[in-house]
Coordinates of C-alpha atoms in Angstrom, one line a residue:
M1 CA 217.6 101.7 -42.2
P2 CA 215.9 103.6 -45.0
S3 CA 216.2 102.5 -48.6
S4 CA 217.1 104.9 -51.4
L5 CA 213.5 105.0 -52.5
E6 CA 212.3 105.9 -49.1
I7 CA 214.9 108.7 -49.0
A8 CA 213.6 110.0 -52.4
A9 CA 210.0 110.0 -51.0
S10 CA 211.2 111.8 -47.9
A11 CA 213.0 114.4 -50.1
V12 CA 209.6 115.3 -51.7
Q13 CA 208.1 115.8 -48.2
A14 CA 211.2 117.8 -47.0
R15 CA 210.9 120.2 -49.9
T16 CA 207.5 121.4 -48.8
R17 CA 208.9 122.0 -45.3
I18 CA 212.0 124.0 -46.2
S19 CA 211.1 125.8 -49.4
N20 CA 210.2 129.0 -47.7
H21 CA 213.6 129.2 -46.0
I22 CA 216.0 128.5 -48.9
Y23 CA 216.9 129.6 -52.4
Q24 CA 216.1 127.3 -55.3
T25 CA 219.6 127.6 -56.7
P26 CA 220.2 128.0 -60.5
L27 CA 221.5 125.4 -62.9
I28 CA 224.1 127.4 -64.9
P29 CA 225.6 126.4 -68.2
A30 CA 229.4 126.5 -68.2
R31 CA 231.0 129.3 -70.2
Q32 CA 234.2 127.3 -71.2
I33 CA 234.5 124.1 -69.3
G34 CA 233.7 121.0 -71.3
R35 CA 234.0 122.7 -74.7
D36 CA 237.3 121.0 -75.5
H37 CA 235.5 117.7 -75.4
D38 CA 232.1 118.8 -76.8
A39 CA 230.6 118.0 -73.4
K40 CA 227.7 120.0 -72.0
V41 CA 228.4 121.1 -68.4
L42 CA 225.9 122.5 -66.1
F43 CA 226.7 123.8 -62.6
K44 CA 224.2 123.3 -59.8
A45 CA 225.1 126.5 -57.9
E46 CA 224.6 125.6 -54.2
N47 CA 227.4 128.1 -53.7
F48 CA 224.7 130.7 -54.1
Q49 CA 222.6 129.2 -51.3
L50 CA 221.6 131.5 -48.4
T51 CA 224.4 130.2 -46.1
G52 CA 226.9 129.6 -48.8
S53 CA 226.4 125.9 -49.0
F54 CA 223.9 123.1 -49.5
K55 CA 224.0 122.2 -45.8
L56 CA 221.2 124.5 -45.0
R57 CA 218.7 122.1 -46.7
G58 CA 219.5 119.2 -44.5
A59 CA 219.6 121.2 -41.3
L60 CA 216.2 122.7 -42.0
S61 CA 214.8 119.4 -42.9
K62 CA 215.9 117.8 -39.6
L63 CA 215.1 120.7 -37.3
S64 CA 211.7 121.2 -38.8
V65 CA 210.6 117.7 -37.6
Q66 CA 212.8 117.6 -34.4
T67 CA 210.4 117.1 -31.5
A68 CA 212.9 116.7 -28.6
Q69 CA 212.8 119.7 -26.3
G70 CA 215.9 121.4 -24.9
Q71 CA 219.3 122.1 -26.3
L72 CA 220.6 120.5 -29.5
I73 CA 224.2 119.7 -30.3
T74 CA 225.9 118.9 -33.6
A75 CA 229.4 118.7 -35.1
S76 CA 230.8 120.1 -38.3
S77 CA 233.8 121.0 -40.3
G78 CA 232.0 124.3 -40.8
N79 CA 229.3 124.3 -43.5
H80 CA 226.8 122.1 -41.6
G81 CA 227.4 124.2 -38.5
I82 CA 226.5 127.3 -40.5
G83 CA 223.4 125.7 -41.9
A84 CA 222.3 124.3 -38.5
A85 CA 223.0 127.6 -36.8
F86 CA 220.9 129.5 -39.4
A87 CA 218.1 126.8 -39.1
S88 CA 218.1 126.9 -35.3
Q89 CA 217.8 130.7 -35.3
A90 CA 215.0 130.5 -37.8
L91 CA 213.1 127.9 -35.8
S92 CA 213.9 129.3 -32.3
R93 CA 216.1 126.4 -31.1
I94 CA 219.2 126.5 -28.9
L95 CA 222.1 124.9 -30.6
T96 CA 225.8 124.1 -29.8
V97 CA 228.2 123.3 -32.6
V98 CA 231.4 121.3 -32.0
L99 CA 234.1 122.2 -34.5
P100 CA 237.6 120.9 -35.1
E101 CA 240.3 123.3 -33.9
T102 CA 241.3 123.6 -37.6
V103 CA 238.0 125.2 -38.6
V104 CA 238.2 127.9 -41.2
P105 CA 238.0 131.2 -39.3
A106 CA 235.4 132.7 -41.6
K107 CA 233.1 129.7 -41.0
L108 CA 233.6 129.9 -37.3
E109 CA 232.6 133.6 -37.3
K110 CA 229.5 132.9 -39.4
I111 CA 228.3 130.2 -37.1
K112 CA 228.6 132.6 -34.1
S113 CA 226.8 135.3 -36.0
Y114 CA 223.7 133.1 -36.1
G115 CA 223.7 132.8 -32.3
A116 CA 224.9 129.2 -31.9
H117 CA 227.3 128.3 -29.1
V118 CA 230.6 126.9 -30.2
I119 CA 233.0 124.3 -28.8
L120 CA 236.4 123.7 -30.5
H121 CA 237.7 120.1 -30.1
G122 CA 240.1 117.9 -32.0
A123 CA 242.2 118.1 -35.1
E124 CA 239.6 116.9 -37.6
T125 CA 235.8 116.6 -37.9
G126 CA 235.6 112.9 -36.8
Q127 CA 237.0 113.9 -33.5
A128 CA 234.6 116.8 -33.2
E129 CA 231.7 114.4 -33.9
Q130 CA 232.8 111.9 -31.3
H131 CA 233.0 114.7 -28.7
A132 CA 229.5 116.0 -29.6
Q133 CA 228.1 112.5 -29.3
Q134 CA 229.8 112.1 -25.9
L135 CA 228.3 115.4 -24.6
A136 CA 224.9 114.3 -25.9
A137 CA 225.2 111.0 -24.1
S138 CA 225.5 112.9 -20.8
G139 CA 221.8 113.9 -21.3
A140 CA 222.4 117.6 -21.6
Y141 CA 221.8 117.7 -25.4
T142 CA 220.0 116.0 -28.3
Y143 CA 222.6 115.1 -30.9
I144 CA 222.0 116.0 -34.6
S145 CA 224.3 114.2 -37.0
P146 CA 225.7 116.3 -39.9
Y147 CA 225.1 113.3 -42.3
N148 CA 224.0 110.1 -40.5
D149 CA 220.3 110.9 -40.4
A150 CA 217.5 110.2 -42.8
E151 CA 215.9 113.7 -42.6
I152 CA 219.3 115.4 -43.1
I153 CA 219.8 113.2 -46.2
A154 CA 216.3 113.9 -47.5
G155 CA 216.9 117.6 -47.2
Q156 CA 220.0 117.3 -49.3
G157 CA 218.0 115.3 -51.8
T158 CA 215.8 118.3 -52.6
I159 CA 218.7 119.4 -54.8
G160 CA 218.0 116.5 -57.0
L161 CA 214.4 117.4 -57.3
E162 CA 215.3 120.9 -58.5
I163 CA 217.9 119.6 -61.0
L164 CA 215.3 117.3 -62.6
E165 CA 212.9 120.3 -63.0
Q166 CA 215.7 122.4 -64.4
C167 CA 217.1 120.0 -67.0
N168 CA 215.2 117.4 -69.1
Q169 CA 218.1 115.0 -69.4
V170 CA 221.0 114.5 -67.0
D171 CA 223.5 111.9 -68.2
N172 CA 226.0 112.3 -65.4
I173 CA 226.3 114.1 -62.1
F174 CA 229.5 114.8 -60.2
I175 CA 229.2 115.1 -56.4
S176 CA 231.8 115.6 -53.8
M177 CA 231.9 113.1 -51.0
G178 CA 232.5 113.6 -47.3
G179 CA 230.2 111.9 -44.8
G180 CA 227.9 111.0 -47.7
G181 CA 224.8 112.9 -46.8
L182 CA 224.8 114.9 -50.1
I183 CA 225.5 112.1 -52.5
S184 CA 223.1 109.7 -50.7
G185 CA 220.3 112.3 -50.8
V186 CA 220.8 113.6 -54.4
G187 CA 221.7 110.1 -55.7
S188 CA 218.6 108.5 -54.2
V189 CA 216.4 111.1 -55.8
L190 CA 218.1 110.8 -59.2
K191 CA 218.0 107.0 -59.2
A192 CA 214.3 107.1 -58.3
F193 CA 213.2 109.6 -61.0
S194 CA 216.1 109.4 -63.5
P195 CA 217.6 106.0 -63.2
R196 CA 219.8 106.3 -66.3
T197 CA 221.7 109.2 -64.8
K198 CA 225.2 108.1 -63.7
I199 CA 226.3 109.2 -60.2
Y200 CA 230.0 110.0 -59.8
G201 CA 231.2 110.4 -56.3
V202 CA 234.4 112.4 -56.0
A203 CA 236.7 112.0 -53.0
A204 CA 239.8 114.0 -51.9
I205 CA 242.8 111.6 -51.8
N206 CA 243.9 113.3 -48.6
S207 CA 240.7 112.3 -46.7
K208 CA 238.7 109.6 -48.4
A209 CA 237.0 107.5 -45.7
L210 CA 233.7 107.1 -47.6
A211 CA 235.5 106.2 -50.8
K212 CA 237.5 103.5 -49.1
S213 CA 234.4 102.3 -47.3
I214 CA 232.4 102.0 -50.5
A215 CA 235.1 99.9 -52.0
A216 CA 235.4 97.7 -48.9
G217 CA 231.7 97.3 -48.3
H218 CA 232.1 98.4 -44.6
V219 CA 233.3 101.4 -42.7
V220 CA 237.1 101.8 -43.1
E221 CA 239.2 104.4 -41.2
T222 CA 241.8 106.2 -43.2
E223 CA 244.5 108.8 -42.7
H224 CA 243.2 112.4 -42.8
L225 CA 245.8 114.8 -44.2
P226 CA 245.2 118.5 -44.8
T227 CA 243.1 119.2 -47.9
L228 CA 241.8 122.2 -49.8
A229 CA 238.5 120.4 -49.7
E230 CA 238.4 120.6 -45.9
A231 CA 234.6 120.5 -45.8
V232 CA 234.6 116.9 -46.9
A233 CA 237.5 115.8 -44.6
G234 CA 237.1 113.5 -41.6
G235 CA 235.9 110.0 -40.8
I236 CA 232.4 108.5 -40.8
D237 CA 230.3 106.8 -38.1
E238 CA 230.6 103.0 -37.8
D239 CA 226.8 102.8 -38.1
T240 CA 226.3 105.4 -40.8
I241 CA 223.3 104.9 -43.0
T242 CA 225.1 106.8 -45.8
L243 CA 227.4 103.9 -46.6
P244 CA 224.7 101.4 -47.8
L245 CA 222.8 104.3 -49.5
A246 CA 225.9 105.4 -51.3
R247 CA 226.7 101.9 -52.3
A248 CA 223.2 101.6 -53.7
V249 CA 223.2 104.8 -55.8
V250 CA 226.9 105.6 -56.7
D251 CA 228.0 104.2 -60.1
H252 CA 231.6 105.3 -60.0
V253 CA 234.1 106.8 -57.4
L254 CA 236.8 109.1 -58.5
E255 CA 239.7 110.3 -56.3
C256 CA 241.5 113.7 -56.8
N257 CA 244.7 115.1 -55.4
E258 CA 245.4 118.6 -54.1
A259 CA 246.8 119.8 -57.4
E260 CA 243.7 118.8 -59.3
I261 CA 241.4 120.4 -56.7
F262 CA 243.4 123.7 -56.9
Q263 CA 243.4 123.7 -60.7
A264 CA 239.6 123.2 -60.6
M265 CA 239.3 126.2 -58.2
K266 CA 241.3 128.3 -60.6
A267 CA 239.3 127.1 -63.6
L268 CA 236.0 128.1 -61.9
A269 CA 237.4 131.5 -60.9
F270 CA 239.1 132.5 -64.1
E271 CA 237.1 130.6 -66.8
E272 CA 233.6 130.6 -65.2
K273 CA 234.0 133.7 -63.0
V274 CA 232.7 131.7 -60.0
I275 CA 234.4 131.6 -56.6
V276 CA 233.9 128.3 -54.6
E277 CA 235.6 126.5 -51.8
G278 CA 237.7 123.4 -52.3
S279 CA 235.0 120.9 -51.6
A280 CA 233.0 122.3 -54.5
A281 CA 235.9 122.4 -56.8
L282 CA 236.5 118.8 -56.0
A283 CA 233.4 117.8 -58.0
L284 CA 234.8 119.6 -61.0
A285 CA 238.2 118.0 -60.6
G286 CA 236.4 114.7 -60.9
F287 CA 234.6 115.7 -64.0
T288 CA 237.9 116.9 -65.5
Q289 CA 239.6 113.6 -65.0
I290 CA 237.2 111.8 -67.3
A291 CA 235.8 114.7 -69.5
H292 CA 237.3 113.0 -72.6
E293 CA 234.9 110.1 -72.1
L294 CA 231.8 112.3 -71.9
T295 CA 231.6 113.8 -75.4
G296 CA 228.0 114.6 -76.4
Q297 CA 226.7 114.1 -72.9
T298 CA 225.1 116.4 -70.4
S299 CA 226.9 116.5 -67.1
V300 CA 225.9 118.3 -63.9
V301 CA 228.7 119.4 -61.5
L302 CA 227.3 120.1 -58.1
L303 CA 229.0 123.2 -56.6
C304 CA 228.3 122.4 -53.0
G305 CA 229.6 125.6 -51.3
A306 CA 231.4 128.9 -51.5
N307 CA 232.6 129.4 -47.9
V308 CA 236.2 129.6 -49.1
D309 CA 239.1 130.2 -46.8
R310 CA 240.3 133.8 -47.4
D311 CA 243.8 132.8 -46.6
I312 CA 244.0 130.6 -49.8
T313 CA 245.8 133.1 -52.0
R314 CA 248.5 131.0 -53.6
E315 CA 249.1 127.4 -54.8
S316 CA 250.3 125.1 -52.0

């Protein structure tokens, strides 16, 4: 099982492999958010990434070193599927993506547009992952985990390398948590090269398997209710390497309800003129909870994606 330092080193290597296929996304100063508390807020805008989310980085990192021949299979709530489909097309690999039946239609169509095969299975991402693993066990496919893989995590960690080049001092960073690949990768890089930076993991109360597991010290299953942050919903593997990595690098875990996530989406849209999906707004919701404690500090809010469900037109 890799250490956080090994992940950080792998992120440096991954960056050389994937840089020609991705955008180096901007670090954008907030227009309004944070001013009430004299806190400097910067948005790491992975919502502007080629596929609309950070997931492209991990998928390219993994597929660029994948030596197994034949068909690949992965599972996703949507964004990893989009990134993996894009990467498989760019690298001439055959890919099947297993998605929950509740997948956002726009994400489903984007995955298909990159030429990937699609299977719909289960009510949430954990069930889709189990089905993909079962199909891979039959010998027909090689399974690619959306988060439980060192090369996937290293690819996400390249975001941290960019942040450190774009900002001399980062006091805090707020990162949405799902399976843990993003926070494990970015957190490992920041703790290696900027150890004073505090890492805040932000979980949706309606689906918080990783948050509960971090607190318990082992994988804990939890109820998964519908959430605006659907990209971070679902369970985690029993043997996931993201849990020990997250426990090593995360300083604080925050939990946000649906009203907080929705308010963060509105704040980004109306105050910052940025449209993001609920999983990205989740990170801002976490910042907002404790903004009064961060006066005079520089905080990065990682906007992980913009593949928003077009049907979200009113407050639920």
